[in-house]
Structure formats: structure tokens, C-alpha cells
Amino acid sequence: MGCMVSQLAAKFAFFPPSPPTYHLKKRDDGKLTVVSTAAPIPHADDTSLDVLLVDTKHGNKIVAFYLRNPYARLTLLYSHGNAADLGQLYDLFVQLKVNLRVNLMGYDYSGYGASTGKPSESSTYADIEAVYECLETEYGVSQEDLILYGQSVGSGPTLHLASKLPRLRGVVLHSGILSGLRVLCHVKFTFCFDIYKNINKVKKVKCPVLVIHGTEDEVVNWLHGNGLWKMARESYEPLWIKGGGHCNLELYPDYIRHLCKFIQEMENITTEKRLKKIRQSAKESKSNICSSCRTCCTMKCCRFKCPDCSNCSNCCSNCMNVSWSINCPEWCWRPSCMKGCCFLKLFPSCLGSCCCKKCSWPSCCGVTKCSLPKCGRPSCCCKGCCSCFCWQCCVGKKHSDGSRNGKQNG
């Protein structure tokens, strides 16, 4: 049932122009050129355009246009909407390349234009992964110098790739969708058979996200763009184009003006600043773990897991209170806590070493004579000059009332 609904959603998602607005022709030198009657045709001698055929892991060959800008510092990877192909987008690509001062890579999904195969959600993911690999290997573009741009359905493969690239420079979502089913009907839950679950993937993107959406979009409601902007981890100032529809946002002056501002700010973000920000974010996440344990005890109680505790917040109330010189409420009675005596150095006369043969810590038999009493427990592993650090001797057995009858002096 889920598969059938997913296929039905896919039929509503993809409308490749038929017939395609262009086809490819091989020149005498072996290079590919574009032949089109429905859109401006790039001149055959234009060295700023590369026409490529890229192989995907699904076995399809997809067409890609790479437009060079000699003044570019960044590269834009453009994923178009569901009812266009490269023949219709070439003129827009030229304008973006010039106005934004970027190199631009655009591609047709499987089944679009002169690309082989059939369009589907999984094939678009394979398509953008293949194009990104081409940018890396053929043009030396790293993710630090890459901005992903997704329009409408193109927001799906864009966020798919962006969620996998932690050092990406930026993301642009143009009339993006929360998910495929949410475009067809207003559902509040994400079903397993839904397609393009951007509502989940946008939270994984670790770079600035610019959202552009028209307030009068009748195809993808403005609420989709607003939702993506709110859920992004690092949201950039959004552009809500008043009166803008689904396919005409490029005609508004604010569109190119806001994009230029975004690109310029992304150029000013150096790789060093990005890496510093990522490390700082990771450090903050780590410092938030078990903060309650650090405040109640000088040691990190999470190192010693208590079988009665489901998490660290319950550790203080569930674990035993050891009546040594340091009363740590997090100390657990299970055998894995046996090394705690040595770790906390509760017995200065033993210099923090352990005498228990079962303990992995070095024996303290080589140090000066210990002042600790001998262990009277017959089955104790400690013999010789030093006292016992066995958990049974230190803690004692747990009674039914929750109390423990153990040695108080070690």
C-alpha cells in the first residue's frame, strides 16, 4: 500500500517537458553541444560552457551544464523544478553566473531533457550525488566552496546532499517543499511512504540556509517555506516576495538583490571560520551531556553505570551513598565501580594504587607500607601488605530495604 501511494505521489511530482526543449549533438572534436529551438542556443565556440554526460549509480546518463565565471570564488549547484529542463533554464543560468559572480552547474534529472532513465525520488538523489562527484573530480570543487540551490522539487535532492556535507558553504531553498504529500494535502504527520521528507532533513544541515518564497504561491503554499526557515539550524534572513507566485520570483528585483547579498556574505565566511564554528558547536554539545552529574560530584559519575538508573538525572537518588571521606551520591554498588576507589584516590596512604589482583590498576606492593587494615573477608582477592578494594568489601550487600551493610573504612 505504501509503495503504491509513493508511486502515485511521484506521478504528481514529476512533469518533464515533452518533447524535450533541446537535444545533444557531438562536434567534430568529440565535445558535446546543445541544439534547441525553444530557448536561446549557446554559441558553439562558447568556452565558458561545458556540456557533460554524467553517469549515475542507477546506470543512467544525465546531462549537466557547467558555466564558468573567471571572477568566481564559489560554485552554485542548481537543482531545478519539476516542469522544466536545461533548455529552458540556460538563459537564467547565464544571468545568475554573471550577477552572482559564481560558477554554475545545472543538471537534468533522470528522464528529463536528454537524460536517460525515469524520474523518481531515489533517482534524483543519485543524480545530484553524481553531479557533486563530477564537480569534485573534474573541476576540483570542494564542499567548502559550494552552495546548493534547490527550486521547488529541487529542494528534495538539495537537502538530501546538504545533510551529508558538514562543511558546505550555504544552501538556497527557492519555493521549497516540506514533503511531497504535504503539497497534495495538509497532513501534520510524516508517513513512511511520503517523498522528499525535507521537514526532517533540513534540521541536519549545518550551514546557512536562505529561504525564498512567494506569499501568493498557489502550488506550494508559503507555509512550506516558512516551516523550512524555522526548522533550519542556521537560518539566514529569508526573502518573502510579496505577491510572488511559484514560477515568477526571478522577475522581482528583490530576488537577485537578496541573492547577491547572500553570496557576498558566504564569500566572506572563510574555511577557518566555518571549521571554528563547527568545533565550537561540537564542544557545546559535549559540555551539555551530564551537566547535572558534574555539579553534584567532582568525578564524572557517568563513567560508572548504575543498573538501577535509566539516566544520569536519576543517578543521585538511586545509587548508594558511600560513607568514606568523600560522600559521593553517584557511587554505584555494581562490580564495575570497583576501580573507583583507586580513581578517586580515597586512600592517600596507598598513593592511589590498587592492591586488588582483579583490578587492572598497578599493584601498590612496591610502595611504602600501607597503614590500612587487612581485609577479613575469606574470599577476598587481596593478600599481602595492603587493604582490600573489592566492591563487596567496600560496599557490602544490598538489603531489601535499600540499605547496605558494608565496611565504612574501605
Short mmCIF file of C-alpha atoms in Angstrom, two decimals:
data_model
loop_
_atom_site.label_atom_id
_atom_site.label_comp_id
_atom_site.label_asym_id
_atom_site.label_seq_id
_atom_site.Cartn_x
_atom_site.Cartn_y
_atom_site.Cartn_z
CA MET A 1 0.00 0.00 0.00
CA GLY A 2 2.76 2.42 0.96
CA CYS A 3 4.67 1.67 -2.25
CA MET A 4 1.56 2.35 -4.36
CA VAL A 5 0.95 5.67 -2.62
CA SER A 6 4.60 6.59 -3.06
CA GLN A 7 4.40 5.86 -6.79
CA LEU A 8 1.23 7.92 -7.01
CA ALA A 9 2.95 10.83 -5.26
CA ALA A 10 5.85 10.52 -7.68
CA LYS A 11 3.48 10.85 -10.64
CA PHE A 12 2.23 14.12 -9.22
CA ALA A 13 5.80 15.29 -8.54
CA PHE A 14 7.44 14.95 -11.96
CA PHE A 15 6.33 16.61 -15.21
CA PRO A 16 9.28 16.57 -17.62
CA PRO A 17 8.69 18.71 -20.72
CA SER A 18 7.55 16.55 -23.61
CA PRO A 19 9.10 16.76 -26.08
CA PRO A 20 12.37 17.96 -24.52
CA THR A 21 13.33 21.52 -25.36
CA TYR A 22 16.83 20.51 -26.51
CA HIS A 23 18.96 17.64 -27.66
CA LEU A 24 22.69 17.00 -27.76
CA LYS A 25 24.99 16.87 -30.74
CA LYS A 26 28.60 15.74 -30.84
CA ARG A 27 31.04 18.04 -32.58
CA ASP A 28 33.98 17.01 -34.73
CA ASP A 29 36.36 17.41 -31.80
CA GLY A 30 34.26 14.99 -29.72
CA LYS A 31 32.75 17.63 -27.44
CA LEU A 32 29.02 17.88 -26.88
CA THR A 33 26.93 20.88 -27.91
CA VAL A 34 23.30 21.82 -27.38
CA VAL A 35 20.73 22.09 -30.15
CA SER A 36 17.48 23.79 -29.17
CA THR A 37 14.53 25.51 -30.79
CA ALA A 38 12.61 26.58 -27.69
CA ALA A 39 15.33 28.50 -25.85
CA PRO A 40 18.45 30.59 -26.54
CA ILE A 41 21.16 28.41 -28.02
CA PRO A 42 24.67 28.75 -26.62
CA HIS A 43 27.23 29.50 -29.29
CA ALA A 44 29.28 26.50 -30.31
CA ASP A 45 32.51 28.39 -29.66
CA ASP A 46 31.50 29.46 -26.14
CA THR A 47 34.38 28.22 -23.99
CA SER A 48 32.62 29.21 -20.77
CA LEU A 49 30.10 26.36 -21.17
CA ASP A 50 30.81 22.66 -20.76
CA VAL A 51 28.09 20.19 -21.76
CA LEU A 52 28.55 16.93 -19.86
CA LEU A 53 27.09 13.46 -19.66
CA VAL A 54 27.38 12.16 -16.12
CA ASP A 55 26.91 8.51 -15.12
CA THR A 56 24.83 7.80 -12.01
CA LYS A 57 24.86 4.77 -9.71
CA HIS A 58 21.44 3.81 -11.11
CA GLY A 59 23.01 3.34 -14.55
CA ASN A 60 21.51 6.49 -16.09
CA LYS A 61 23.33 9.17 -18.05
CA ILE A 62 22.26 12.67 -17.12
CA VAL A 63 23.04 15.94 -18.88
CA ALA A 64 24.79 18.74 -16.99
CA PHE A 65 25.78 22.30 -17.95
CA TYR A 66 28.84 23.84 -16.31
CA LEU A 67 29.12 27.61 -16.77
CA ARG A 68 32.42 29.29 -15.84
CA ASN A 69 32.90 32.75 -14.44
CA PRO A 70 36.56 33.87 -14.35
CA TYR A 71 35.88 36.06 -11.30
CA ALA A 72 34.05 33.41 -9.30
CA ARG A 73 35.12 32.30 -5.84
CA LEU A 74 32.17 29.94 -5.24
CA THR A 75 30.23 27.38 -7.27
CA LEU A 76 26.43 27.08 -7.36
CA LEU A 77 24.88 23.64 -7.88
CA TYR A 78 21.36 24.25 -9.21
CA SER A 79 18.53 21.68 -8.92
CA HIS A 80 15.54 22.84 -10.97
CA GLY A 81 11.79 22.39 -10.54
CA ASN A 82 9.58 19.56 -11.73
CA ALA A 83 8.33 21.03 -15.03
CA ALA A 84 11.48 22.41 -16.68
CA ASP A 85 14.66 21.18 -18.32
CA LEU A 86 18.06 22.69 -19.07
CA GLY A 87 16.95 24.04 -22.44
CA GLN A 88 14.53 26.40 -20.70
CA LEU A 89 16.93 27.34 -17.92
CA TYR A 90 20.06 28.22 -19.87
CA ASP A 91 19.27 31.95 -20.06
CA LEU A 92 18.60 32.07 -16.30
CA PHE A 93 21.88 30.26 -15.66
CA VAL A 94 23.79 32.89 -17.62
CA GLN A 95 22.17 35.70 -15.64
CA LEU A 96 22.92 34.05 -12.29
CA LYS A 97 26.50 33.34 -13.32
CA VAL A 98 27.10 36.99 -14.20
CA ASN A 99 25.10 38.74 -11.46
CA LEU A 100 26.15 36.47 -8.60
CA ARG A 101 29.73 36.09 -9.86
CA VAL A 102 29.75 32.32 -9.43
CA ASN A 103 30.48 29.22 -11.43
CA LEU A 104 27.22 27.37 -12.00
CA MET A 105 26.45 23.70 -12.50
CA GLY A 106 22.94 22.77 -13.59
CA TYR A 107 21.71 19.30 -14.43
CA ASP A 108 18.64 17.47 -15.70
CA TYR A 109 17.14 14.69 -13.60
CA SER A 110 16.88 11.18 -14.98
CA GLY A 111 14.08 11.20 -17.58
CA TYR A 112 14.31 14.98 -18.12
CA GLY A 113 15.66 16.61 -21.28
CA ALA A 114 18.29 14.40 -22.89
CA SER A 115 18.95 12.44 -19.69
CA THR A 116 18.16 8.73 -19.76
CA GLY A 117 16.04 6.77 -17.27
CA LYS A 118 12.83 7.61 -15.46
CA PRO A 119 12.32 10.28 -12.81
CA SER A 120 11.84 9.18 -9.21
CA GLU A 121 12.83 10.34 -5.76
CA SER A 122 15.72 7.90 -5.45
CA SER A 123 16.98 8.69 -8.96
CA THR A 124 17.15 12.42 -8.19
CA TYR A 125 19.27 11.62 -5.14
CA ALA A 126 21.60 9.54 -7.29
CA ASP A 127 21.66 12.33 -9.89
CA ILE A 128 22.82 15.08 -7.54
CA GLU A 129 25.37 12.81 -5.89
CA ALA A 130 26.85 12.02 -9.32
CA VAL A 131 26.98 15.71 -10.28
CA TYR A 132 28.65 16.62 -6.99
CA GLU A 133 31.24 13.90 -7.55
CA CYS A 134 31.83 15.32 -11.03
CA LEU A 135 32.42 18.78 -9.55
CA GLU A 136 34.94 17.31 -7.13
CA THR A 137 36.88 15.20 -9.62
CA GLU A 138 36.64 17.23 -12.85
CA TYR A 139 36.67 20.79 -11.52
CA GLY A 140 38.28 20.46 -8.08
CA VAL A 141 35.33 21.98 -6.23
CA SER A 142 35.28 21.21 -2.52
CA GLN A 143 32.20 21.40 -0.33
CA GLU A 144 33.66 24.45 1.44
CA ASP A 145 33.33 26.37 -1.84
CA LEU A 146 29.92 25.03 -2.84
CA ILE A 147 26.41 26.47 -2.49
CA LEU A 148 23.45 24.20 -3.19
CA TYR A 149 20.37 25.74 -4.81
CA GLY A 150 17.05 23.88 -4.96
CA GLN A 151 13.87 25.13 -6.60
CA SER A 152 10.52 23.52 -5.77
CA VAL A 153 11.02 19.75 -6.13
CA GLY A 154 14.73 20.51 -6.44
CA SER A 155 14.73 21.27 -2.72
CA GLY A 156 14.48 17.49 -2.19
CA PRO A 157 17.81 16.43 -3.73
CA THR A 158 19.38 19.67 -2.48
CA LEU A 159 18.61 18.93 1.19
CA HIS A 160 19.48 15.26 0.68
CA LEU A 161 23.02 16.21 -0.33
CA ALA A 162 23.29 19.13 2.10
CA SER A 163 22.50 16.86 5.06
CA LYS A 164 25.56 14.77 4.14
CA LEU A 165 28.06 17.61 3.71
CA PRO A 166 29.01 19.14 7.09
CA ARG A 167 31.37 21.77 5.64
CA LEU A 168 29.07 23.08 2.93
CA ARG A 169 29.20 26.86 2.37
CA GLY A 170 25.47 27.50 2.03
CA VAL A 171 22.02 26.37 0.83
CA VAL A 172 19.27 28.23 -1.05
CA LEU A 173 15.70 26.89 -0.99
CA HIS A 174 13.59 28.53 -3.68
CA SER A 175 9.86 27.75 -3.27
CA GLY A 176 10.88 24.62 -1.36
CA ILE A 177 8.57 21.93 -0.03
CA LEU A 178 8.27 20.34 3.42
CA SER A 179 7.43 16.98 1.82
CA GLY A 180 5.64 15.60 -1.22
CA LEU A 181 2.38 14.64 0.49
CA ARG A 182 2.21 17.96 2.30
CA VAL A 183 1.93 19.66 -1.08
CA LEU A 184 -1.04 17.48 -2.07
CA CYS A 185 -2.83 17.57 1.28
CA HIS A 186 -2.30 19.32 4.60
CA VAL A 187 -1.07 16.48 6.80
CA LYS A 188 0.61 17.05 10.14
CA PHE A 189 2.48 13.76 10.29
CA THR A 190 5.22 12.27 8.13
CA PHE A 191 4.23 8.92 6.67
CA CYS A 192 6.72 6.24 5.69
CA PHE A 193 5.56 6.38 2.06
CA ASP A 194 5.96 10.16 1.79
CA ILE A 195 8.54 11.50 -0.67
CA TYR A 196 11.11 14.25 -0.21
CA LYS A 197 10.90 14.44 3.58
CA ASN A 198 12.63 17.79 3.73
CA ILE A 199 10.97 18.51 7.06
CA ASN A 200 13.40 16.01 8.62
CA LYS A 201 16.49 16.70 6.53
CA VAL A 202 16.62 20.48 6.89
CA LYS A 203 17.38 20.02 10.59
CA LYS A 204 20.59 18.18 9.69
CA VAL A 205 22.03 20.95 7.52
CA LYS A 206 24.97 22.62 9.26
CA CYS A 207 25.44 25.67 7.04
CA PRO A 208 23.45 28.90 6.48
CA VAL A 209 20.10 28.30 4.76
CA LEU A 210 18.42 31.02 2.71
CA VAL A 211 14.70 30.51 2.04
CA ILE A 212 12.97 32.35 -0.82
CA HIS A 213 9.21 32.02 -1.24
CA GLY A 214 6.32 33.92 -2.77
CA THR A 215 3.46 34.92 -0.50
CA GLU A 216 0.90 34.11 -3.22
CA ASP A 217 2.33 30.75 -4.25
CA GLU A 218 -0.67 28.61 -5.28
CA VAL A 219 1.37 25.46 -6.00
CA VAL A 220 3.49 25.26 -2.84
CA ASN A 221 1.98 27.28 -0.04
CA TRP A 222 4.11 29.91 1.66
CA LEU A 223 3.79 27.89 4.88
CA HIS A 224 6.23 25.36 3.40
CA GLY A 225 8.93 27.98 3.06
CA ASN A 226 8.19 29.42 6.47
CA GLY A 227 8.38 25.97 8.04
CA LEU A 228 11.74 25.20 6.41
CA TRP A 229 13.13 28.53 7.56
CA LYS A 230 12.02 27.98 11.17
CA MET A 231 13.42 24.44 11.35
CA ALA A 232 16.83 25.21 9.84
CA ARG A 233 19.67 25.10 12.35
CA GLU A 234 21.33 28.20 10.89
CA SER A 235 18.66 30.26 9.18
CA TYR A 236 19.66 33.20 7.01
CA GLU A 237 17.40 36.24 6.63
CA PRO A 238 14.53 34.89 4.45
CA LEU A 239 13.06 36.60 1.39
CA TRP A 240 9.27 36.61 1.31
CA ILE A 241 8.34 38.12 -2.06
CA LYS A 242 5.00 39.86 -1.64
CA GLY A 243 2.63 38.83 -4.41
CA GLY A 244 5.13 36.34 -5.83
CA GLY A 245 3.89 33.06 -7.28
CA HIS A 246 5.62 29.75 -7.83
CA CYS A 247 7.42 30.29 -11.12
CA ASN A 248 7.96 34.05 -11.37
CA LEU A 249 10.16 35.00 -8.42
CA GLU A 250 13.15 35.66 -10.70
CA LEU A 251 11.26 38.62 -12.20
CA TYR A 252 11.25 40.56 -8.92
CA PRO A 253 14.21 42.90 -8.29
CA ASP A 254 14.43 41.76 -4.66
CA TYR A 255 15.22 38.24 -5.85
CA ILE A 256 18.60 38.94 -7.41
CA ARG A 257 19.41 41.67 -4.85
CA HIS A 258 18.91 39.36 -1.88
CA LEU A 259 20.76 36.51 -3.58
CA CYS A 260 23.74 38.78 -4.25
CA LYS A 261 23.82 39.78 -0.59
CA PHE A 262 23.74 36.13 0.48
CA ILE A 263 26.52 35.12 -1.92
CA GLN A 264 28.74 38.00 -0.81
CA GLU A 265 28.34 37.07 2.85
CA MET A 266 29.08 33.43 2.07
CA GLU A 267 32.26 34.52 0.27
CA ASN A 268 33.36 36.36 3.40
CA ILE A 269 32.97 33.23 5.52
CA THR A 270 36.42 31.69 5.34
CA THR A 271 37.05 27.99 5.79
CA GLU A 272 38.84 28.69 9.06
CA LYS A 273 35.78 30.47 10.47
CA ARG A 274 33.49 27.65 9.38
CA LEU A 275 35.68 24.96 10.99
CA LYS A 276 35.97 27.02 14.17
CA LYS A 277 32.20 27.33 14.33
CA ILE A 278 31.73 23.58 13.80
CA ARG A 279 34.23 22.74 16.55
CA GLN A 280 32.60 25.23 18.92
CA SER A 281 29.19 23.71 18.25
CA ALA A 282 30.52 20.21 18.91
CA LYS A 283 32.17 21.40 22.14
CA GLU A 284 28.95 22.96 23.38
CA SER A 285 27.01 19.77 22.65
CA LYS A 286 29.55 17.74 24.58
CA SER A 287 29.50 20.11 27.55
CA ASN A 288 25.73 19.75 27.86
CA ILE A 289 26.00 16.00 28.44
CA CYS A 290 25.52 15.01 32.06
CA SER A 291 25.98 18.55 33.38
CA SER A 292 23.90 17.63 36.43
CA CYS A 293 26.38 14.91 37.37
CA ARG A 294 29.32 17.32 37.27
CA THR A 295 27.67 19.70 39.70
CA CYS A 296 26.90 17.08 42.35
CA CYS A 297 30.22 15.27 42.33
CA THR A 298 33.79 16.07 41.39
CA MET A 299 34.02 12.91 39.29
CA LYS A 300 32.04 12.08 36.17
CA CYS A 301 29.55 9.61 37.54
CA CYS A 302 28.51 8.53 34.05
CA ARG A 303 31.71 6.53 33.81
CA PHE A 304 30.27 4.12 36.35
CA LYS A 305 26.89 2.93 35.23
CA CYS A 306 24.28 2.07 37.81
CA PRO A 307 21.89 -0.80 36.98
CA ASP A 308 19.07 0.95 38.83
CA CYS A 309 19.39 4.19 36.88
CA SER A 310 17.97 4.82 33.41
CA ASN A 311 19.82 8.12 33.11
CA CYS A 312 22.14 10.40 34.99
CA SER A 313 19.39 12.55 36.40
CA ASN A 314 18.14 9.60 38.46
CA CYS A 315 21.61 8.54 39.49
CA CYS A 316 21.74 10.63 42.64
CA SER A 317 18.60 9.11 44.12
CA ASN A 318 19.05 5.50 43.03
CA CYS A 319 22.70 4.87 43.75
CA MET A 320 24.22 4.23 47.15
CA ASN A 321 25.84 6.71 49.47
CA VAL A 322 29.34 5.56 50.32
CA SER A 323 30.39 6.58 53.84
CA TRP A 324 34.03 7.26 53.08
CA SER A 325 35.86 10.54 53.41
CA ILE A 326 34.03 11.74 50.29
CA ASN A 327 30.27 11.19 50.23
CA CYS A 328 29.51 10.83 46.53
CA PRO A 329 25.80 10.06 45.96
CA GLU A 330 26.53 8.76 42.49
CA TRP A 331 28.67 5.84 43.60
CA CYS A 332 27.18 2.59 42.30
CA TRP A 333 27.23 -0.78 44.03
CA ARG A 334 27.83 -2.89 40.96
CA PRO A 335 31.24 -4.52 40.34
CA SER A 336 32.13 -2.13 37.53
CA CYS A 337 32.61 0.54 40.21
CA MET A 338 35.47 -1.43 41.80
CA LYS A 339 38.12 0.81 40.27
CA GLY A 340 36.53 3.92 41.74
CA CYS A 341 38.49 3.66 44.98
CA CYS A 342 41.72 3.88 43.03
CA PHE A 343 40.40 6.54 40.64
CA LEU A 344 39.34 8.93 43.39
CA LYS A 345 42.49 8.25 45.46
CA LEU A 346 40.44 7.99 48.62
CA PHE A 347 43.32 6.36 50.49
CA PRO A 348 46.39 8.62 50.43
CA SER A 349 48.45 6.09 52.35
CA CYS A 350 48.11 3.76 49.39
CA LEU A 351 49.11 6.54 46.97
CA GLY A 352 46.14 5.93 44.73
CA SER A 353 47.28 2.45 43.68
CA CYS A 354 45.20 -0.66 43.98
CA CYS A 355 46.11 -3.84 45.76
CA CYS A 356 43.33 -5.99 44.37
CA LYS A 357 44.68 -8.55 41.95
CA LYS A 358 41.47 -8.44 39.95
CA CYS A 359 41.92 -4.73 39.41
CA SER A 360 43.70 -3.58 36.27
CA TRP A 361 45.49 -0.82 38.14
CA PRO A 362 49.17 -1.36 39.06
CA SER A 363 49.83 -3.06 42.36
CA CYS A 364 50.97 -0.88 45.21
CA CYS A 365 53.04 -3.61 46.83
CA GLY A 366 56.21 -1.79 45.82
CA VAL A 367 55.41 1.37 47.75
CA THR A 368 55.95 2.05 51.43
CA LYS A 369 54.00 0.12 53.98
CA CYS A 370 50.29 0.78 53.91
CA SER A 371 48.50 1.83 57.09
CA LEU A 372 45.19 0.31 56.06
CA PRO A 373 43.73 -2.65 57.96
CA LYS A 374 43.73 -6.11 56.47
CA CYS A 375 40.59 -7.48 54.89
CA GLY A 376 38.79 -10.15 56.90
CA ARG A 377 36.71 -11.47 54.05
CA PRO A 378 37.71 -15.11 53.34
CA SER A 379 37.08 -14.95 49.58
CA CYS A 380 38.81 -11.61 49.14
CA CYS A 381 41.35 -11.41 46.34
CA CYS A 382 43.65 -9.08 48.30
CA LYS A 383 46.55 -10.64 50.10
CA GLY A 384 49.73 -9.32 51.49
CA CYS A 385 50.57 -5.91 52.77
CA CYS A 386 47.61 -3.86 51.64
CA SER A 387 43.91 -3.44 52.19
CA CYS A 388 41.07 -4.65 50.06
CA PHE A 389 39.40 -2.52 47.43
CA CYS A 390 36.91 -5.19 46.34
CA TRP A 391 33.49 -3.81 45.78
CA GLN A 392 31.88 -6.43 48.06
CA CYS A 393 34.16 -5.44 50.92
CA CYS A 394 33.92 -1.69 50.33
CA VAL A 395 30.18 -1.61 49.87
CA GLY A 396 28.65 -4.71 51.34
CA LYS A 397 25.46 -6.41 50.31
CA LYS A 398 22.31 -4.57 49.50
CA HIS A 399 19.41 -5.25 51.82
CA SER A 400 15.80 -5.40 50.81
CA ASP A 401 15.11 -2.06 52.48
CA GLY A 402 17.65 -0.36 50.28
CA SER A 403 20.35 -0.03 52.98
CA ARG A 404 23.81 -1.53 52.65
CA ASN A 405 25.87 -3.30 55.25
CA GLY A 406 29.45 -2.75 54.29
CA LYS A 407 32.75 -1.64 55.68
CA GLN A 408 32.92 2.03 56.39
CA ASN A 409 36.67 2.36 56.29
CA GLY A 410 37.35 0.66 52.98
#
